[in-house]
């Protein structure tokens, strides 16, 4: 889905935010005895890599929250574009009571369908490698299952401070929850031959992936001090965060650091198939340095980040116009030695139980597509060539209205089948199960009839954070959130989403070709609506 151009704006003032402000104002006038903060449930201080930290009481009386714990040295100055360095130790007890700055990005309050609760809102800086812990434990020896969330945002935006990622929703159901920041955009992925020569591993780029590995390693090393179990760690992410989950699952540097994986809107037959090479991105790195007038790494590192992140355009390949330089994850020979799909095919991945799926109104489906019958037929001919006739028999339409229904049905069948085929390709070398889903409940709110179950709309339900969204939720929504978050908690706890009083969720298998439809009445459904459609999509997708 194409997102509109972004620019900094002032955060909206909603009825909910006014109510919160008024509540705070009333409390400010209350007697001191009534406003004294509650003591955190978890005893402190806690010893972590670097020193001692103390937490604060969560909104739920049983939870303790630690915000802004450093997991690496600030990647500033000479540490810009280097693998994350060890934490700088501190003396005394660090009060971990506030989110750190988010990593450098353009702040925008909303761009529909993503409203305030999906967005980053706090200050940004390069000094951003911090994490947050929510624990329901009262003692360090409780060994609770651990959920580590990796935000999405196209590798150019996102933050551990995004309201929807608040850890209290799942911590209140028994998990220790961790969120963390990682570098974004050119500061997270820039590569250049200068950097290759400097690094002891003779590569550059993928600093964001190295940040993610460093954060998960911190969890492995420290989470027991918060009552978490380092042998039951689940990494989870959505969109770009889901891609990060696949990268971590493939990376040899993350071996043994986690035992389960959740990838929301990030698994398909094309997942990790290709991947840009270091050499290719190094060429763009040289163009970038030239455009910035830099003659050395020292020149680039001396520039303020505000100058570094200004877009650079170069002549497009093929000589037509100009195109912005973009830096993203690459096959660097170190953190990602080969394409993810190849690593899975060879059976060299971190083989862990996996839960993954997509939403009804992404991957080309929208509640009310604007396609006409003429457009639908033309697109079928362009996409499927000599198989267009077969496609149009499977998804017939003679009017504009029928064409819109057929366009949505085909897009959804294709998306579910692609996820299923990915799961079956994975099964060739994996010994652990995979559970797939199809989230189909429209998220209530602005223009719900236009956006439906859009990309990332499952998050307030699976993360149990409806209270972070200013939307007209009903009892149905609250029931869905209880059910879906219970599936997630079960999976994090045991590697299987199933549990008492929940509709059965079957693992993906070659013989059943089923996926779990998640809405107010979860049920297993075929990945394509007829066997003939499944055969068509299997053939089309595996030919690409």
Tab-separated table of N, CA, C and O in Angstrom, residues 97-155:
chain	number	residue	atom	x	y	z
A	97	UNK	N	12.763	4.870	34.030
A	97	UNK	CA	11.354	5.239	34.144
A	97	UNK	C	10.805	5.967	32.931
A	97	UNK	O	9.664	6.433	32.942
A	98	UNK	N	11.593	6.107	31.858
A	98	UNK	CA	11.112	6.839	30.674
A	98	UNK	C	11.737	6.257	29.422
A	98	UNK	O	12.887	5.798	29.439
A	99	UNK	N	10.969	6.280	28.332
A	99	UNK	CA	11.506	5.836	27.054
A	99	UNK	C	12.688	6.710	26.651
A	99	UNK	O	12.720	7.919	26.903
A	100	UNK	N	13.646	6.100	25.999
A	100	UNK	CA	14.746	6.852	25.412
A	100	UNK	C	14.266	7.587	24.157
A	100	UNK	O	13.120	7.413	23.706
A	101	UNK	N	15.148	8.403	23.591
A	101	UNK	CA	14.864	8.941	22.267
A	101	UNK	C	14.674	7.788	21.288
A	101	UNK	O	15.278	6.712	21.438
A	102	UNK	N	13.847	7.992	20.278
A	102	UNK	CA	13.725	7.037	19.188
A	102	UNK	C	14.846	7.265	18.187
A	102	UNK	O	15.482	8.330	18.167
A	103	UNK	N	15.111	6.262	17.371
A	103	UNK	CA	16.159	6.415	16.363
A	103	UNK	C	15.707	7.401	15.288
A	103	UNK	O	14.507	7.618	15.078
A	104	UNK	N	16.679	7.987	14.608
A	104	UNK	CA	16.423	9.090	13.684
A	104	UNK	C	15.428	8.682	12.600
A	104	UNK	O	15.573	7.652	11.937
A	105	UNK	N	14.404	9.511	12.415
A	105	UNK	CA	13.348	9.300	11.424
A	105	UNK	C	12.544	10.589	11.330
A	105	UNK	O	12.707	11.501	12.143
A	106	UNK	N	11.667	10.683	10.359
A	106	UNK	CA	10.740	11.800	10.256
A	106	UNK	C	9.487	11.476	11.070
A	106	UNK	O	8.855	10.439	10.872
A	107	UNK	N	9.157	12.355	11.998
A	107	UNK	CA	7.992	12.136	12.851
A	107	UNK	C	6.735	12.657	12.153
A	107	UNK	O	6.703	13.787	11.664
A	108	UNK	N	5.723	11.817	12.115
A	108	UNK	CA	4.431	12.211	11.562
A	108	UNK	C	3.350	11.612	12.464
A	108	UNK	O	3.453	10.463	12.888
A	109	UNK	N	2.350	12.401	12.794
A	109	UNK	CA	1.347	11.953	13.755
A	109	UNK	C	0.497	10.804	13.226
A	109	UNK	O	0.180	9.875	13.944
A	110	UNK	N	0.127	10.857	11.970
A	110	UNK	CA	-0.634	9.770	11.366
A	110	UNK	C	-0.590	9.896	9.858
A	110	UNK	O	-0.370	10.971	9.310
A	111	UNK	N	-0.719	8.776	9.184
A	111	UNK	CA	-1.061	8.777	7.767
A	111	UNK	C	-1.943	7.549	7.555
A	111	UNK	O	-1.529	6.418	7.660
A	112	UNK	N	-3.226	7.855	7.344
A	112	UNK	CA	-4.241	6.820	7.325
A	112	UNK	C	-3.909	5.716	6.323
A	112	UNK	O	-3.353	5.987	5.259
A	113	UNK	N	-4.254	4.479	6.724
A	113	UNK	CA	-5.088	4.093	7.860
A	113	UNK	C	-4.364	4.053	9.208
A	113	UNK	O	-4.969	3.705	10.214
A	114	UNK	N	-3.064	4.411	9.215
A	114	UNK	CA	-2.296	4.334	10.465
A	114	UNK	C	-2.497	5.622	11.251
A	114	UNK	O	-1.986	6.674	10.868
A	115	UNK	N	-3.213	5.530	12.339
A	115	UNK	CA	-3.533	6.690	13.163
A	115	UNK	C	-2.537	6.800	14.328
A	115	UNK	O	-1.565	6.046	14.399
A	116	UNK	N	-2.785	7.736	15.206
A	116	UNK	CA	-1.827	8.147	16.239
A	116	UNK	C	-1.160	6.977	16.952
A	116	UNK	O	0.054	6.977	17.184
A	117	UNK	N	-1.940	5.964	17.312
A	117	UNK	CA	-1.404	4.892	18.146
A	117	UNK	C	-0.395	4.012	17.419
A	117	UNK	O	0.364	3.257	18.059
A	118	UNK	N	-0.334	4.089	16.087
A	118	UNK	CA	0.614	3.304	15.311
A	118	UNK	C	1.954	4.022	15.097
A	118	UNK	O	2.865	3.435	14.529
A	119	UNK	N	2.054	5.284	15.521
A	119	UNK	CA	3.155	6.132	15.090
A	119	UNK	C	4.137	6.451	16.224
A	119	UNK	O	3.810	6.371	17.397
A	120	UNK	N	5.351	6.868	15.821
A	120	UNK	CA	6.364	7.364	16.754
A	120	UNK	C	6.073	8.830	17.072
A	120	UNK	O	5.730	9.598	16.169
A	121	UNK	N	6.243	9.237	18.343
A	121	UNK	CA	5.908	10.608	18.721
A	121	UNK	C	6.975	11.309	19.558
A	121	UNK	O	6.871	12.516	19.773
A	122	UNK	N	7.954	10.573	20.067
A	122	UNK	CA	8.904	11.234	20.963
A	122	UNK	C	10.104	11.788	20.180
A	122	UNK	O	10.173	11.695	18.959
A	123	UNK	N	11.043	12.359	20.908
A	123	UNK	CA	12.209	12.976	20.282
A	123	UNK	C	13.071	11.916	19.613
A	123	UNK	O	13.102	10.757	20.044
A	124	UNK	N	13.785	12.289	18.550
A	124	UNK	CA	14.674	11.362	17.855
A	124	UNK	C	16.119	11.831	17.991
A	124	UNK	O	16.393	13.031	18.089
A	125	UNK	N	17.031	10.867	17.991
A	125	UNK	CA	18.455	11.175	17.985
A	125	UNK	C	19.216	9.917	17.611
A	125	UNK	O	18.650	8.817	17.547
A	126	UNK	N	20.524	10.058	17.385
A	126	UNK	CA	21.355	8.884	17.123
A	126	UNK	C	21.572	8.061	18.394
A	126	UNK	O	21.835	6.860	18.316
A	127	UNK	N	21.500	8.694	19.539
A	127	UNK	CA	21.675	7.996	20.812
A	127	UNK	C	20.348	7.326	21.159
A	127	UNK	O	19.530	7.860	21.924
A	128	UNK	N	20.114	6.130	20.596
A	128	UNK	CA	18.778	5.537	20.680
A	128	UNK	C	18.772	4.046	20.991
A	128	UNK	O	17.698	3.428	20.993
A	129	UNK	N	19.920	3.443	21.251
A	129	UNK	CA	19.952	1.988	21.424
A	129	UNK	C	19.641	1.604	22.872
A	129	UNK	O	20.515	1.302	23.681
A	130	UNK	N	18.347	1.615	23.151
A	130	UNK	CA	17.828	1.325	24.480
A	130	UNK	C	16.655	0.354	24.363
A	130	UNK	O	16.023	0.252	23.304
A	131	UNK	N	16.370	-0.330	25.447
A	131	UNK	CA	15.243	-1.268	25.455
A	131	UNK	C	14.401	-1.071	26.711
A	131	UNK	O	14.784	-0.347	27.635
A	132	UNK	N	13.258	-1.741	26.714
A	132	UNK	CA	12.271	-1.603	27.788
A	132	UNK	C	11.796	-2.985	28.210
A	132	UNK	O	11.659	-3.882	27.368
A	133	UNK	N	11.551	-3.154	29.495
A	133	UNK	CA	11.120	-4.442	30.031
A	133	UNK	C	9.876	-4.234	30.892
A	133	UNK	O	9.852	-3.355	31.767
A	134	UNK	N	8.846	-5.043	30.638
A	134	UNK	CA	7.666	-5.119	31.502
A	134	UNK	C	7.667	-6.514	32.127
A	134	UNK	O	7.696	-7.515	31.402
A	135	UNK	N	7.657	-6.600	33.437
A	135	UNK	CA	7.665	-7.924	34.061
A	135	UNK	C	6.509	-8.074	35.039
A	135	UNK	O	6.235	-7.175	35.846
A	136	UNK	N	5.814	-9.237	34.990
A	136	UNK	CA	4.778	-9.537	35.979
A	136	UNK	C	5.359	-10.308	37.166
A	136	UNK	O	4.609	-10.650	38.090
A	137	UNK	N	6.660	-10.593	37.124
A	137	UNK	CA	7.273	-11.399	38.180
A	137	UNK	C	7.420	-10.590	39.464
A	137	UNK	O	7.615	-9.373	39.435
A	138	UNK	N	7.356	-11.278	40.570
A	138	UNK	CA	7.623	-10.662	41.872
A	138	UNK	C	8.989	-11.083	42.406
A	138	UNK	O	9.486	-10.505	43.364
A	139	UNK	N	9.594	-12.095	41.738
A	139	UNK	CA	10.907	-12.588	42.147
A	139	UNK	C	11.730	-12.899	40.900
A	139	UNK	O	11.175	-13.215	39.840
A	140	UNK	N	13.034	-12.857	41.041
A	140	UNK	CA	13.908	-13.101	39.901
A	140	UNK	C	13.936	-14.563	39.486
A	140	UNK	O	14.342	-14.873	38.356
A	141	UNK	N	13.485	-15.473	40.347
A	141	UNK	CA	13.588	-16.904	40.022
A	141	UNK	C	12.310	-17.481	39.418
A	141	UNK	O	12.150	-18.697	39.332
A	142	UNK	N	11.395	-16.640	38.938
A	142	UNK	CA	10.102	-17.150	38.453
A	142	UNK	C	10.174	-17.792	37.066
A	142	UNK	O	9.345	-18.608	36.711
A	143	UNK	N	11.108	-17.379	36.250
A	143	UNK	CA	11.320	-17.958	34.917
A	143	UNK	C	10.070	-17.892	34.038
A	143	UNK	O	9.570	-18.894	33.532
A	144	UNK	N	9.579	-16.685	33.844
A	144	UNK	CA	8.427	-16.461	32.962
A	144	UNK	C	8.850	-16.506	31.499
A	144	UNK	O	9.974	-16.139	31.142
A	145	UNK	N	7.948	-16.922	30.590
A	145	UNK	CA	8.254	-16.849	29.157
A	145	UNK	C	8.439	-15.397	28.722
A	145	UNK	O	7.832	-14.481	29.292
A	146	UNK	N	9.257	-15.199	27.683
A	146	UNK	CA	9.691	-13.856	27.290
A	146	UNK	C	9.273	-13.565	25.847
A	146	UNK	O	9.486	-14.387	24.946
A	147	UNK	N	8.704	-12.382	25.639
A	147	UNK	CA	8.239	-11.924	24.320
A	147	UNK	C	9.047	-10.683	23.945
A	147	UNK	O	8.987	-9.665	24.639
A	148	UNK	N	9.806	-10.767	22.860
A	148	UNK	CA	10.645	-9.661	22.398
A	148	UNK	C	10.070	-9.136	21.093
A	148	UNK	O	10.023	-9.872	20.090
A	149	UNK	N	9.616	-7.883	21.075
A	149	UNK	CA	8.922	-7.338	19.904
A	149	UNK	C	9.818	-6.404	19.093
A	149	UNK	O	10.478	-5.524	19.654
A	150	UNK	N	9.804	-6.608	17.767
A	150	UNK	CA	10.592	-5.812	16.821
A	150	UNK	C	9.622	-5.005	15.958
A	150	UNK	O	8.818	-5.577	15.219
A	151	UNK	N	9.689	-3.696	16.033
A	151	UNK	CA	8.715	-2.866	15.325
A	151	UNK	C	8.929	-2.890	13.809
A	151	UNK	O	10.019	-3.166	13.312
A	152	UNK	N	7.835	-2.585	13.090
A	152	UNK	CA	7.892	-2.408	11.650
A	152	UNK	C	7.997	-0.934	11.298
A	152	UNK	O	8.172	-0.081	12.159
A	153	UNK	N	7.886	-0.644	9.995
A	153	UNK	CA	7.966	0.733	9.532
A	153	UNK	C	8.865	0.894	8.325
A	153	UNK	O	9.492	1.950	8.142
A	154	UNK	N	8.964	-0.159	7.495
A	154	UNK	CA	9.718	-0.094	6.234
A	154	UNK	C	11.198	0.200	6.452
A	154	UNK	O	11.874	0.692	5.548
A	155	UNK	N	11.715	-0.080	7.630
A	155	UNK	CA	13.122	0.180	7.981
A	155	UNK	C	13.481	1.661	7.938
A	155	UNK	O	14.663	2.019	7.927
